[in-house]
Amino acid sequence: QVQLQQSGPGLVKPSQTLSLTCAISGDSVSSNGAAWNWIRQSPSRGLEWLGRTYYRSRWHTDYAISVKSRITINSDTSKNQFSLHLTSVTPEDTAVYYCTRVGGNLGNWFDPWGQGTTVIVSS
Amino acid sequence: QSVLTQPPSVSEAPRQRVTISCSGSSSNIGNNAVHWYQQFPGEAPKLLIYYDDLLPSGVSDRFSGSKSGTSASLAISGLQSEDEADYFCAAWDDTLNSYVFGTGTKVTVL
């Protein structure tokens, strides 16, 4: 059974970088049969997919257009985890952030989800 | 900003049936599988339906999904108080090269 455990700060100052980590158990971040995603949820924007990383002979990343200039998702195979880095944050980036897994084909469903991290952008 | 349109809320009495619609376009629902999620307050979303109409293990068969053209639907039969939650649809969008979500529907059991 795959489980995802998120960690990272809940408060980030404007213009700084938001960084969150998702530790994986029950699967491998470098599995050829999975993709590792970040999603956020806020009252104003609803659920918003931010991006993913996956390994298919080499590492791939895909990002949502809305954050493409500010986002990096990378993986750490030694710790079996993946991370989200979002630069130059503003109060608009205040949201609950989730990590999640997609198995099999890349357009498949999200399951499981991490527990969520509430991130507030404020000085 | 959600791309898939859902009604904000639906309500019905216990033991009745409700249906939640999810409207999209040819670049998402019309060409890709739809997945549904259930979310309780303060919790992460949980997979409810995948590949338009399939139930994950452990999900009650009171839930069912369907799709036609660029729209999908989630039905809950025999409504119970424990079904009170938010429900979201999602699909891959070929034009945006991104997953897109529905606006979410709150189900209330009267």
mmCIF file of N, CA and C in Angstrom, chain B:
data_model
loop_
_atom_site.group_PDB
_atom_site.id
_atom_site.type_symbol
_atom_site.label_atom_id
_atom_site.label_comp_id
_atom_site.label_asym_id
_atom_site.label_seq_id
_atom_site.Cartn_x
_atom_site.Cartn_y
_atom_site.Cartn_z
ATOM 1 N N GLN B 1 -8.314 28.291 -11.301
ATOM 2 C CA GLN B 1 -9.552 28.450 -12.046
ATOM 3 C C GLN B 1 -9.946 27.133 -12.702
ATOM 4 N N SER B 2 -11.045 26.565 -12.203
ATOM 5 C CA SER B 2 -11.471 25.249 -12.650
ATOM 6 C C SER B 2 -12.007 25.303 -14.074
ATOM 7 N N VAL B 3 -11.676 24.258 -14.839
ATOM 8 C CA VAL B 3 -12.068 24.185 -16.235
ATOM 9 C C VAL B 3 -13.349 23.391 -16.415
ATOM 10 N N LEU B 4 -13.601 22.447 -15.523
ATOM 11 C CA LEU B 4 -14.779 21.596 -15.608
ATOM 12 C C LEU B 4 -15.875 22.174 -14.709
ATOM 13 N N THR B 5 -17.102 22.201 -15.229
ATOM 14 C CA THR B 5 -18.201 22.859 -14.527
ATOM 15 C C THR B 5 -19.098 21.860 -13.813
ATOM 16 N N GLN B 6 -19.304 22.100 -12.533
ATOM 17 C CA GLN B 6 -20.205 21.297 -11.715
ATOM 18 C C GLN B 6 -21.197 22.218 -11.017
ATOM 19 N N PRO B 7 -22.362 21.701 -10.631
ATOM 20 C CA PRO B 7 -23.273 22.512 -9.818
ATOM 21 C C PRO B 7 -22.652 22.723 -8.441
ATOM 22 N N PRO B 8 -22.817 23.911 -7.858
ATOM 23 C CA PRO B 8 -22.201 24.173 -6.555
ATOM 24 C C PRO B 8 -22.717 23.258 -5.448
ATOM 25 N N SER B 9 -23.996 22.899 -5.515
ATOM 26 C CA SER B 9 -24.548 22.080 -4.459
ATOM 27 C C SER B 9 -25.743 21.280 -4.959
ATOM 28 N N VAL B 10 -25.958 20.155 -4.307
ATOM 29 C CA VAL B 10 -27.161 19.353 -4.515
ATOM 30 C C VAL B 10 -27.599 18.859 -3.150
ATOM 31 N N SER B 11 -28.888 18.697 -2.968
ATOM 32 C CA SER B 11 -29.394 18.187 -1.702
ATOM 33 C C SER B 11 -30.588 17.287 -1.967
ATOM 34 N N GLU B 12 -30.731 16.317 -1.098
ATOM 35 C CA GLU B 12 -31.819 15.350 -1.227
ATOM 36 C C GLU B 12 -32.005 14.656 0.102
ATOM 37 N N ALA B 13 -33.159 14.058 0.240
ATOM 38 C CA ALA B 13 -33.482 13.350 1.481
ATOM 39 C C ALA B 13 -32.754 12.009 1.538
ATOM 40 N N PRO B 14 -32.642 11.466 2.741
ATOM 41 C CA PRO B 14 -32.021 10.134 2.877
ATOM 42 C C PRO B 14 -32.742 9.102 2.030
ATOM 43 N N ARG B 15 -31.944 8.154 1.523
ATOM 44 C CA ARG B 15 -32.428 7.015 0.714
ATOM 45 C C ARG B 15 -32.821 7.425 -0.706
ATOM 46 N N GLN B 16 -32.718 8.699 -1.015
ATOM 47 C CA GLN B 16 -33.004 9.141 -2.381
ATOM 48 C C GLN B 16 -31.727 9.089 -3.229
ATOM 49 N N ARG B 17 -31.859 9.540 -4.465
ATOM 50 C CA ARG B 17 -30.743 9.503 -5.413
ATOM 51 C C ARG B 17 -30.410 10.913 -5.870
ATOM 52 N N VAL B 18 -29.121 11.197 -5.944
ATOM 53 C CA VAL B 18 -28.686 12.489 -6.497
ATOM 54 C C VAL B 18 -27.717 12.230 -7.637
ATOM 55 N N THR B 19 -27.681 13.188 -8.543
ATOM 56 C CA THR B 19 -26.755 13.107 -9.664
ATOM 57 C C THR B 19 -25.987 14.420 -9.764
ATOM 58 N N ILE B 20 -24.685 14.302 -9.945
ATOM 59 C CA ILE B 20 -23.817 15.471 -10.073
ATOM 60 C C ILE B 20 -23.227 15.472 -11.477
ATOM 61 N N SER B 21 -23.407 16.577 -12.168
ATOM 62 C CA SER B 21 -22.889 16.676 -13.531
ATOM 63 C C SER B 21 -21.510 17.324 -13.555
ATOM 64 N N CYS B 22 -20.772 17.029 -14.597
ATOM 65 C CA CYS B 22 -19.431 17.582 -14.799
ATOM 66 C C CYS B 22 -19.289 17.856 -16.297
ATOM 67 N N SER B 23 -19.262 19.137 -16.642
ATOM 68 C CA SER B 23 -19.255 19.514 -18.051
ATOM 69 C C SER B 23 -17.882 20.021 -18.481
ATOM 70 N N GLY B 24 -17.391 19.493 -19.584
ATOM 71 C CA GLY B 24 -16.076 19.894 -20.076
ATOM 72 C C GLY B 24 -16.078 20.162 -21.558
ATOM 73 N N SER B 25 -15.036 19.713 -22.223
ATOM 74 C CA SER B 25 -14.903 19.969 -23.659
ATOM 75 C C SER B 25 -14.239 18.770 -24.337
ATOM 76 N N SER B 26 -14.046 18.891 -25.636
ATOM 77 C CA SER B 26 -13.453 17.800 -26.393
ATOM 78 C C SER B 26 -11.992 17.560 -26.026
ATOM 79 N N SER B 27 -11.348 18.564 -25.455
ATOM 80 C CA SER B 27 -9.928 18.399 -25.117
ATOM 81 C C SER B 27 -9.717 17.711 -23.775
ATOM 82 N N ASN B 28 -10.769 17.611 -22.986
ATOM 83 C CA ASN B 28 -10.607 16.921 -21.696
ATOM 84 C C ASN B 28 -11.576 15.735 -21.610
ATOM 85 N N ILE B 29 -12.789 15.949 -21.151
ATOM 86 C CA ILE B 29 -13.727 14.841 -20.967
ATOM 87 C C ILE B 29 -14.004 14.117 -22.289
ATOM 88 N N GLY B 30 -14.085 14.873 -23.369
ATOM 89 C CA GLY B 30 -14.414 14.261 -24.655
ATOM 90 C C GLY B 30 -13.350 13.306 -25.179
ATOM 91 N N ASN B 31 -12.131 13.394 -24.638
ATOM 92 C CA ASN B 31 -11.066 12.560 -25.181
ATOM 93 C C ASN B 31 -10.269 11.797 -24.130
ATOM 94 N N ASN B 32 -10.627 11.968 -22.862
ATOM 95 C CA ASN B 32 -9.873 11.327 -21.783
ATOM 96 C C ASN B 32 -10.795 10.830 -20.675
ATOM 97 N N ALA B 33 -10.257 9.957 -19.875
ATOM 98 C CA ALA B 33 -11.050 9.388 -18.783
ATOM 99 C C ALA B 33 -11.349 10.432 -17.719
ATOM 100 N N VAL B 34 -12.509 10.256 -17.081
ATOM 101 C CA VAL B 34 -12.917 11.131 -15.988
ATOM 102 C C VAL B 34 -12.784 10.363 -14.678
ATOM 103 N N HIS B 35 -12.279 11.059 -13.684
ATOM 104 C CA HIS B 35 -12.138 10.463 -12.354
ATOM 105 C C HIS B 35 -12.854 11.351 -11.344
ATOM 106 N N TRP B 36 -13.428 10.740 -10.325
ATOM 107 C CA TRP B 36 -14.183 11.474 -9.317
ATOM 108 C C TRP B 36 -13.541 11.290 -7.940
ATOM 109 N N TYR B 37 -13.615 12.360 -7.149
ATOM 110 C CA TYR B 37 -13.032 12.360 -5.814
ATOM 111 C C TYR B 37 -14.057 12.854 -4.806
ATOM 112 N N GLN B 38 -13.967 12.299 -3.615
ATOM 113 C CA GLN B 38 -14.813 12.698 -2.486
ATOM 114 C C GLN B 38 -13.909 13.359 -1.453
ATOM 115 N N GLN B 39 -14.360 14.475 -0.899
ATOM 116 C CA GLN B 39 -13.553 15.179 0.094
ATOM 117 C C GLN B 39 -14.406 15.612 1.272
ATOM 118 N N PHE B 40 -13.983 15.200 2.463
ATOM 119 C CA PHE B 40 -14.615 15.658 3.699
ATOM 120 C C PHE B 40 -13.839 16.864 4.231
ATOM 121 N N PRO B 41 -14.510 17.723 5.001
ATOM 122 C CA PRO B 41 -13.839 18.920 5.523
ATOM 123 C C PRO B 41 -12.567 18.586 6.278
ATOM 124 N N GLY B 42 -11.503 19.303 5.938
ATOM 125 C CA GLY B 42 -10.233 19.120 6.626
ATOM 126 C C GLY B 42 -9.443 17.896 6.195
ATOM 127 N N GLU B 43 -9.940 17.173 5.195
ATOM 128 C CA GLU B 43 -9.245 15.972 4.736
ATOM 129 C C GLU B 43 -8.822 16.117 3.281
ATOM 130 N N ALA B 44 -7.897 15.257 2.874
ATOM 131 C CA ALA B 44 -7.498 15.219 1.472
ATOM 132 C C ALA B 44 -8.581 14.542 0.646
ATOM 133 N N PRO B 45 -8.683 14.898 -0.634
ATOM 134 C CA PRO B 45 -9.612 14.176 -1.504
ATOM 135 C C PRO B 45 -9.269 12.691 -1.549
ATOM 136 N N LYS B 46 -10.303 11.894 -1.820
ATOM 137 C CA LYS B 46 -10.125 10.447 -1.903
ATOM 138 C C LYS B 46 -10.755 9.960 -3.215
ATOM 139 N N LEU B 47 -10.070 9.058 -3.883
ATOM 140 C CA LEU B 47 -10.581 8.535 -5.148
ATOM 141 C C LEU B 47 -11.908 7.817 -4.939
ATOM 142 N N LEU B 48 -12.886 8.150 -5.806
ATOM 143 C CA LEU B 48 -14.218 7.568 -5.687
ATOM 144 C C LEU B 48 -14.583 6.731 -6.924
ATOM 145 N N ILE B 49 -14.280 7.270 -8.099
ATOM 146 C CA ILE B 49 -14.568 6.621 -9.379
ATOM 147 C C ILE B 49 -13.370 6.867 -10.290
ATOM 148 N N TYR B 50 -12.944 5.850 -11.030
ATOM 149 C CA TYR B 50 -11.877 6.049 -12.006
ATOM 150 C C TYR B 50 -12.293 5.479 -13.362
ATOM 151 N N TYR B 51 -11.610 5.949 -14.394
ATOM 152 C CA TYR B 51 -11.940 5.528 -15.765
ATOM 153 C C TYR B 51 -13.444 5.630 -16.040
ATOM 154 N N ASP B 52 -14.008 6.766 -15.725
ATOM 155 C CA ASP B 52 -15.408 7.115 -16.009
ATOM 156 C C ASP B 52 -16.421 6.425 -15.105
ATOM 157 N N ASP B 53 -16.263 5.105 -14.885
ATOM 158 C CA ASP B 53 -17.341 4.374 -14.226
ATOM 159 C C ASP B 53 -16.876 3.203 -13.358
ATOM 160 N N LEU B 54 -15.588 3.151 -13.030
ATOM 161 C CA LEU B 54 -15.077 2.036 -12.233
ATOM 162 C C LEU B 54 -14.918 2.411 -10.772
ATOM 163 N N LEU B 55 -15.267 1.470 -9.902
ATOM 164 C CA LEU B 55 -15.190 1.712 -8.457
ATOM 165 C C LEU B 55 -13.921 1.096 -7.887
ATOM 166 N N PRO B 56 -13.141 1.872 -7.152
ATOM 167 C CA PRO B 56 -11.989 1.275 -6.451
ATOM 168 C C PRO B 56 -12.499 0.306 -5.385
ATOM 169 N N SER B 57 -11.634 -0.604 -5.015
ATOM 170 C CA SER B 57 -11.969 -1.530 -3.949
ATOM 171 C C SER B 57 -12.325 -0.761 -2.682
ATOM 172 N N GLY B 58 -13.409 -1.166 -2.034
ATOM 173 C CA GLY B 58 -13.794 -0.542 -0.785
ATOM 174 C C GLY B 58 -14.808 0.584 -0.919
ATOM 175 N N VAL B 59 -15.057 1.032 -2.143
ATOM 176 C CA VAL B 59 -16.047 2.094 -2.359
ATOM 177 C C VAL B 59 -17.430 1.461 -2.545
ATOM 178 N N SER B 60 -18.400 2.033 -1.858
ATOM 179 C CA SER B 60 -19.763 1.499 -1.905
ATOM 180 C C SER B 60 -20.314 1.512 -3.327
ATOM 181 N N ASP B 61 -21.068 0.451 -3.671
ATOM 182 C CA ASP B 61 -21.669 0.401 -5.000
ATOM 183 C C ASP B 61 -22.899 1.296 -5.100
ATOM 184 N N ARG B 62 -23.152 2.103 -4.083
ATOM 185 C CA ARG B 62 -24.184 3.131 -4.204
ATOM 186 C C ARG B 62 -23.685 4.284 -5.085
ATOM 187 N N PHE B 63 -22.372 4.304 -5.300
ATOM 188 C CA PHE B 63 -21.781 5.319 -6.174
ATOM 189 C C PHE B 63 -21.615 4.733 -7.578
ATOM 190 N N SER B 64 -21.925 5.546 -8.576
ATOM 191 C CA SER B 64 -21.732 5.114 -9.953
ATOM 192 C C SER B 64 -21.381 6.305 -10.828
ATOM 193 N N GLY B 65 -20.633 6.033 -11.900
ATOM 194 C CA GLY B 65 -20.228 7.095 -12.807
ATOM 195 C C GLY B 65 -20.600 6.759 -14.233
ATOM 196 N N SER B 66 -20.764 7.802 -15.033
ATOM 197 C CA SER B 66 -21.054 7.624 -16.440
ATOM 198 C C SER B 66 -20.479 8.806 -17.214
ATOM 199 N N LYS B 67 -20.380 8.614 -18.531
ATOM 200 C CA LYS B 67 -19.870 9.694 -19.376
ATOM 201 C C LYS B 67 -20.524 9.604 -20.737
ATOM 202 N N SER B 68 -20.816 10.786 -21.297
ATOM 203 C CA SER B 68 -21.360 10.868 -22.642
ATOM 204 C C SER B 68 -20.843 12.137 -23.300
ATOM 205 N N GLY B 69 -20.108 11.977 -24.371
ATOM 206 C CA GLY B 69 -19.558 13.140 -25.062
ATOM 207 C C GLY B 69 -18.606 13.924 -24.183
ATOM 208 N N THR B 70 -18.937 15.182 -23.958
ATOM 209 C CA THR B 70 -18.065 16.054 -23.159
ATOM 210 C C THR B 70 -18.597 16.287 -21.757
ATOM 211 N N SER B 71 -19.482 15.418 -21.309
ATOM 212 C CA SER B 71 -20.028 15.519 -19.954
ATOM 213 C C SER B 71 -19.948 14.177 -19.243
ATOM 214 N N ALA B 72 -19.812 14.268 -17.930
ATOM 215 C CA ALA B 72 -19.792 13.079 -17.095
ATOM 216 C C ALA B 72 -20.736 13.294 -15.918
ATOM 217 N N SER B 73 -21.116 12.203 -15.275
ATOM 218 C CA SER B 73 -22.019 12.296 -14.137
ATOM 219 C C SER B 73 -21.621 11.320 -13.054
ATOM 220 N N LEU B 74 -21.864 11.748 -11.827
ATOM 221 C CA LEU B 74 -21.708 10.895 -10.660
ATOM 222 C C LEU B 74 -23.071 10.763 -10.012
ATOM 223 N N ALA B 75 -23.481 9.547 -9.730
ATOM 224 C CA ALA B 75 -24.756 9.316 -9.067
ATOM 225 C C ALA B 75 -24.520 8.649 -7.721
ATOM 226 N N ILE B 76 -25.301 9.088 -6.755
ATOM 227 C CA ILE B 76 -25.284 8.463 -5.442
ATOM 228 C C ILE B 76 -26.700 7.993 -5.160
ATOM 229 N N SER B 77 -26.874 6.701 -5.001
ATOM 230 C CA SER B 77 -28.198 6.164 -4.706
ATOM 231 C C SER B 77 -28.273 5.786 -3.228
ATOM 232 N N GLY B 78 -29.496 5.685 -2.739
ATOM 233 C CA GLY B 78 -29.661 5.348 -1.323
ATOM 234 C C GLY B 78 -28.893 6.292 -0.427
ATOM 235 N N LEU B 79 -29.076 7.573 -0.643
ATOM 236 C CA LEU B 79 -28.296 8.622 0.032
ATOM 237 C C LEU B 79 -28.273 8.425 1.550
ATOM 238 N N GLN B 80 -27.081 8.573 2.126
ATOM 239 C CA GLN B 80 -26.917 8.454 3.574
ATOM 240 C C GLN B 80 -26.219 9.701 4.102
ATOM 241 N N SER B 81 -26.391 9.942 5.394
ATOM 242 C CA SER B 81 -25.792 11.135 6.004
ATOM 243 C C SER B 81 -24.282 11.141 5.837
ATOM 244 N N GLU B 82 -23.671 9.965 5.796
ATOM 245 C CA GLU B 82 -22.211 9.879 5.654
ATOM 246 C C GLU B 82 -21.741 10.287 4.259
ATOM 247 N N ASP B 83 -22.667 10.491 3.335
ATOM 248 C CA ASP B 83 -22.299 10.916 1.981
ATOM 249 C C ASP B 83 -22.137 12.427 1.877
ATOM 250 N N GLU B 84 -22.476 13.140 2.958
ATOM 251 C CA GLU B 84 -22.306 14.589 2.945
ATOM 252 C C GLU B 84 -20.824 14.925 2.816
ATOM 253 N N ALA B 85 -20.478 15.530 1.704
ATOM 254 C CA ALA B 85 -19.079 15.823 1.387
ATOM 255 C C ALA B 85 -19.050 16.677 0.124
ATOM 256 N N ASP B 86 -17.848 17.062 -0.266
ATOM 257 C CA ASP B 86 -17.634 17.728 -1.552
ATOM 258 C C ASP B 86 -17.167 16.685 -2.565
ATOM 259 N N TYR B 87 -17.619 16.845 -3.805
ATOM 260 C CA TYR B 87 -17.276 15.901 -4.861
ATOM 261 C C TYR B 87 -16.700 16.661 -6.044
ATOM 262 N N PHE B 88 -15.586 16.138 -6.568
ATOM 263 C CA PHE B 88 -14.877 16.789 -7.672
ATOM 264 C C PHE B 88 -14.658 15.810 -8.819
ATOM 265 N N CYS B 89 -14.796 16.302 -10.036
ATOM 266 C CA CYS B 89 -14.405 15.512 -11.204
ATOM 267 C C CYS B 89 -13.046 16.009 -11.689
ATOM 268 N N ALA B 90 -12.353 15.186 -12.440
ATOM 269 C CA ALA B 90 -11.044 15.564 -12.964
ATOM 270 C C ALA B 90 -10.759 14.777 -14.232
ATOM 271 N N ALA B 91 -9.947 15.385 -15.106
ATOM 272 C CA ALA B 91 -9.545 14.711 -16.349
ATOM 273 C C ALA B 91 -8.281 15.376 -16.865
ATOM 274 N N TRP B 92 -7.571 14.679 -17.711
ATOM 275 C CA TRP B 92 -6.423 15.268 -18.382
ATOM 276 C C TRP B 92 -6.942 16.131 -19.532
ATOM 277 N N ASP B 93 -6.302 17.270 -19.756
ATOM 278 C CA ASP B 93 -6.670 18.162 -20.852
ATOM 279 C C ASP B 93 -5.547 18.171 -21.884
ATOM 280 N N ASP B 94 -5.874 17.735 -23.123
ATOM 281 C CA ASP B 94 -4.854 17.618 -24.168
ATOM 282 C C ASP B 94 -4.363 18.975 -24.667
ATOM 283 N N THR B 95 -5.195 20.000 -24.586
ATOM 284 C CA THR B 95 -4.798 21.324 -25.072
ATOM 285 C C THR B 95 -3.920 22.039 -24.047
ATOM 286 N N LEU B 96 -4.308 21.965 -22.790
ATOM 287 C CA LEU B 96 -3.553 22.610 -21.724
ATOM 288 C C LEU B 96 -2.347 21.784 -21.296
ATOM 289 N N ASN B 97 -2.312 20.496 -21.702
ATOM 290 C CA ASN B 97 -1.281 19.565 -21.210
ATOM 291 C C ASN B 97 -1.224 19.609 -19.695
ATOM 292 N N SER B 98 -2.389 19.439 -19.114
ATOM 293 C CA SER B 98 -2.513 19.582 -17.675
ATOM 294 C C SER B 98 -3.752 18.825 -17.209
ATOM 295 N N TYR B 99 -3.731 18.404 -15.958
ATOM 296 C CA TYR B 99 -4.970 17.914 -15.363
ATOM 297 C C TYR B 99 -5.867 19.120 -15.090
ATOM 298 N N VAL B 100 -7.157 18.916 -15.255
ATOM 299 C CA VAL B 100 -8.127 19.944 -14.905
ATOM 300 C C VAL B 100 -9.159 19.354 -13.955
ATOM 301 N N PHE B 101 -9.672 20.201 -13.083
ATOM 302 C CA PHE B 101 -10.616 19.764 -12.070
ATOM 303 C C PHE B 101 -11.954 20.457 -12.256
ATOM 304 N N GLY B 102 -12.970 19.849 -11.672
ATOM 305 C CA GLY B 102 -14.271 20.485 -11.614
ATOM 306 C C GLY B 102 -14.316 21.505 -10.492
ATOM 307 N N THR B 103 -15.360 22.312 -10.527
ATOM 308 C CA THR B 103 -15.533 23.371 -9.535
ATOM 309 C C THR B 103 -15.979 22.831 -8.186
ATOM 310 N N GLY B 104 -16.407 21.583 -8.151
ATOM 311 C CA GLY B 104 -16.791 20.963 -6.903
ATOM 312 C C GLY B 104 -18.271 21.094 -6.596
ATOM 313 N N THR B 105 -18.855 20.047 -6.029
ATOM 314 C CA THR B 105 -20.275 20.040 -5.651
ATOM 315 C C THR B 105 -20.406 19.575 -4.213
ATOM 316 N N LYS B 106 -21.104 20.366 -3.441
ATOM 317 C CA LYS B 106 -21.354 19.989 -2.046
ATOM 318 C C LYS B 106 -22.664 19.223 -1.981
ATOM 319 N N VAL B 107 -22.626 18.023 -1.451
ATOM 320 C CA VAL B 107 -23.827 17.211 -1.287
ATOM 321 C C VAL B 107 -24.320 17.331 0.151
ATOM 322 N N THR B 108 -25.598 17.700 0.275
ATOM 323 C CA THR B 108 -26.236 17.810 1.589
ATOM 324 C C THR B 108 -27.380 16.814 1.668
ATOM 325 N N VAL B 109 -27.402 16.083 2.762
ATOM 326 C CA VAL B 109 -28.492 15.139 3.002
ATOM 327 C C VAL B 109 -29.487 15.805 3.933
ATOM 328 N N LEU B 110 -30.700 16.017 3.447
ATOM 329 C CA LEU B 110 -31.705 16.780 4.189
ATOM 330 C C LEU B 110 -32.225 16.027 5.412
#
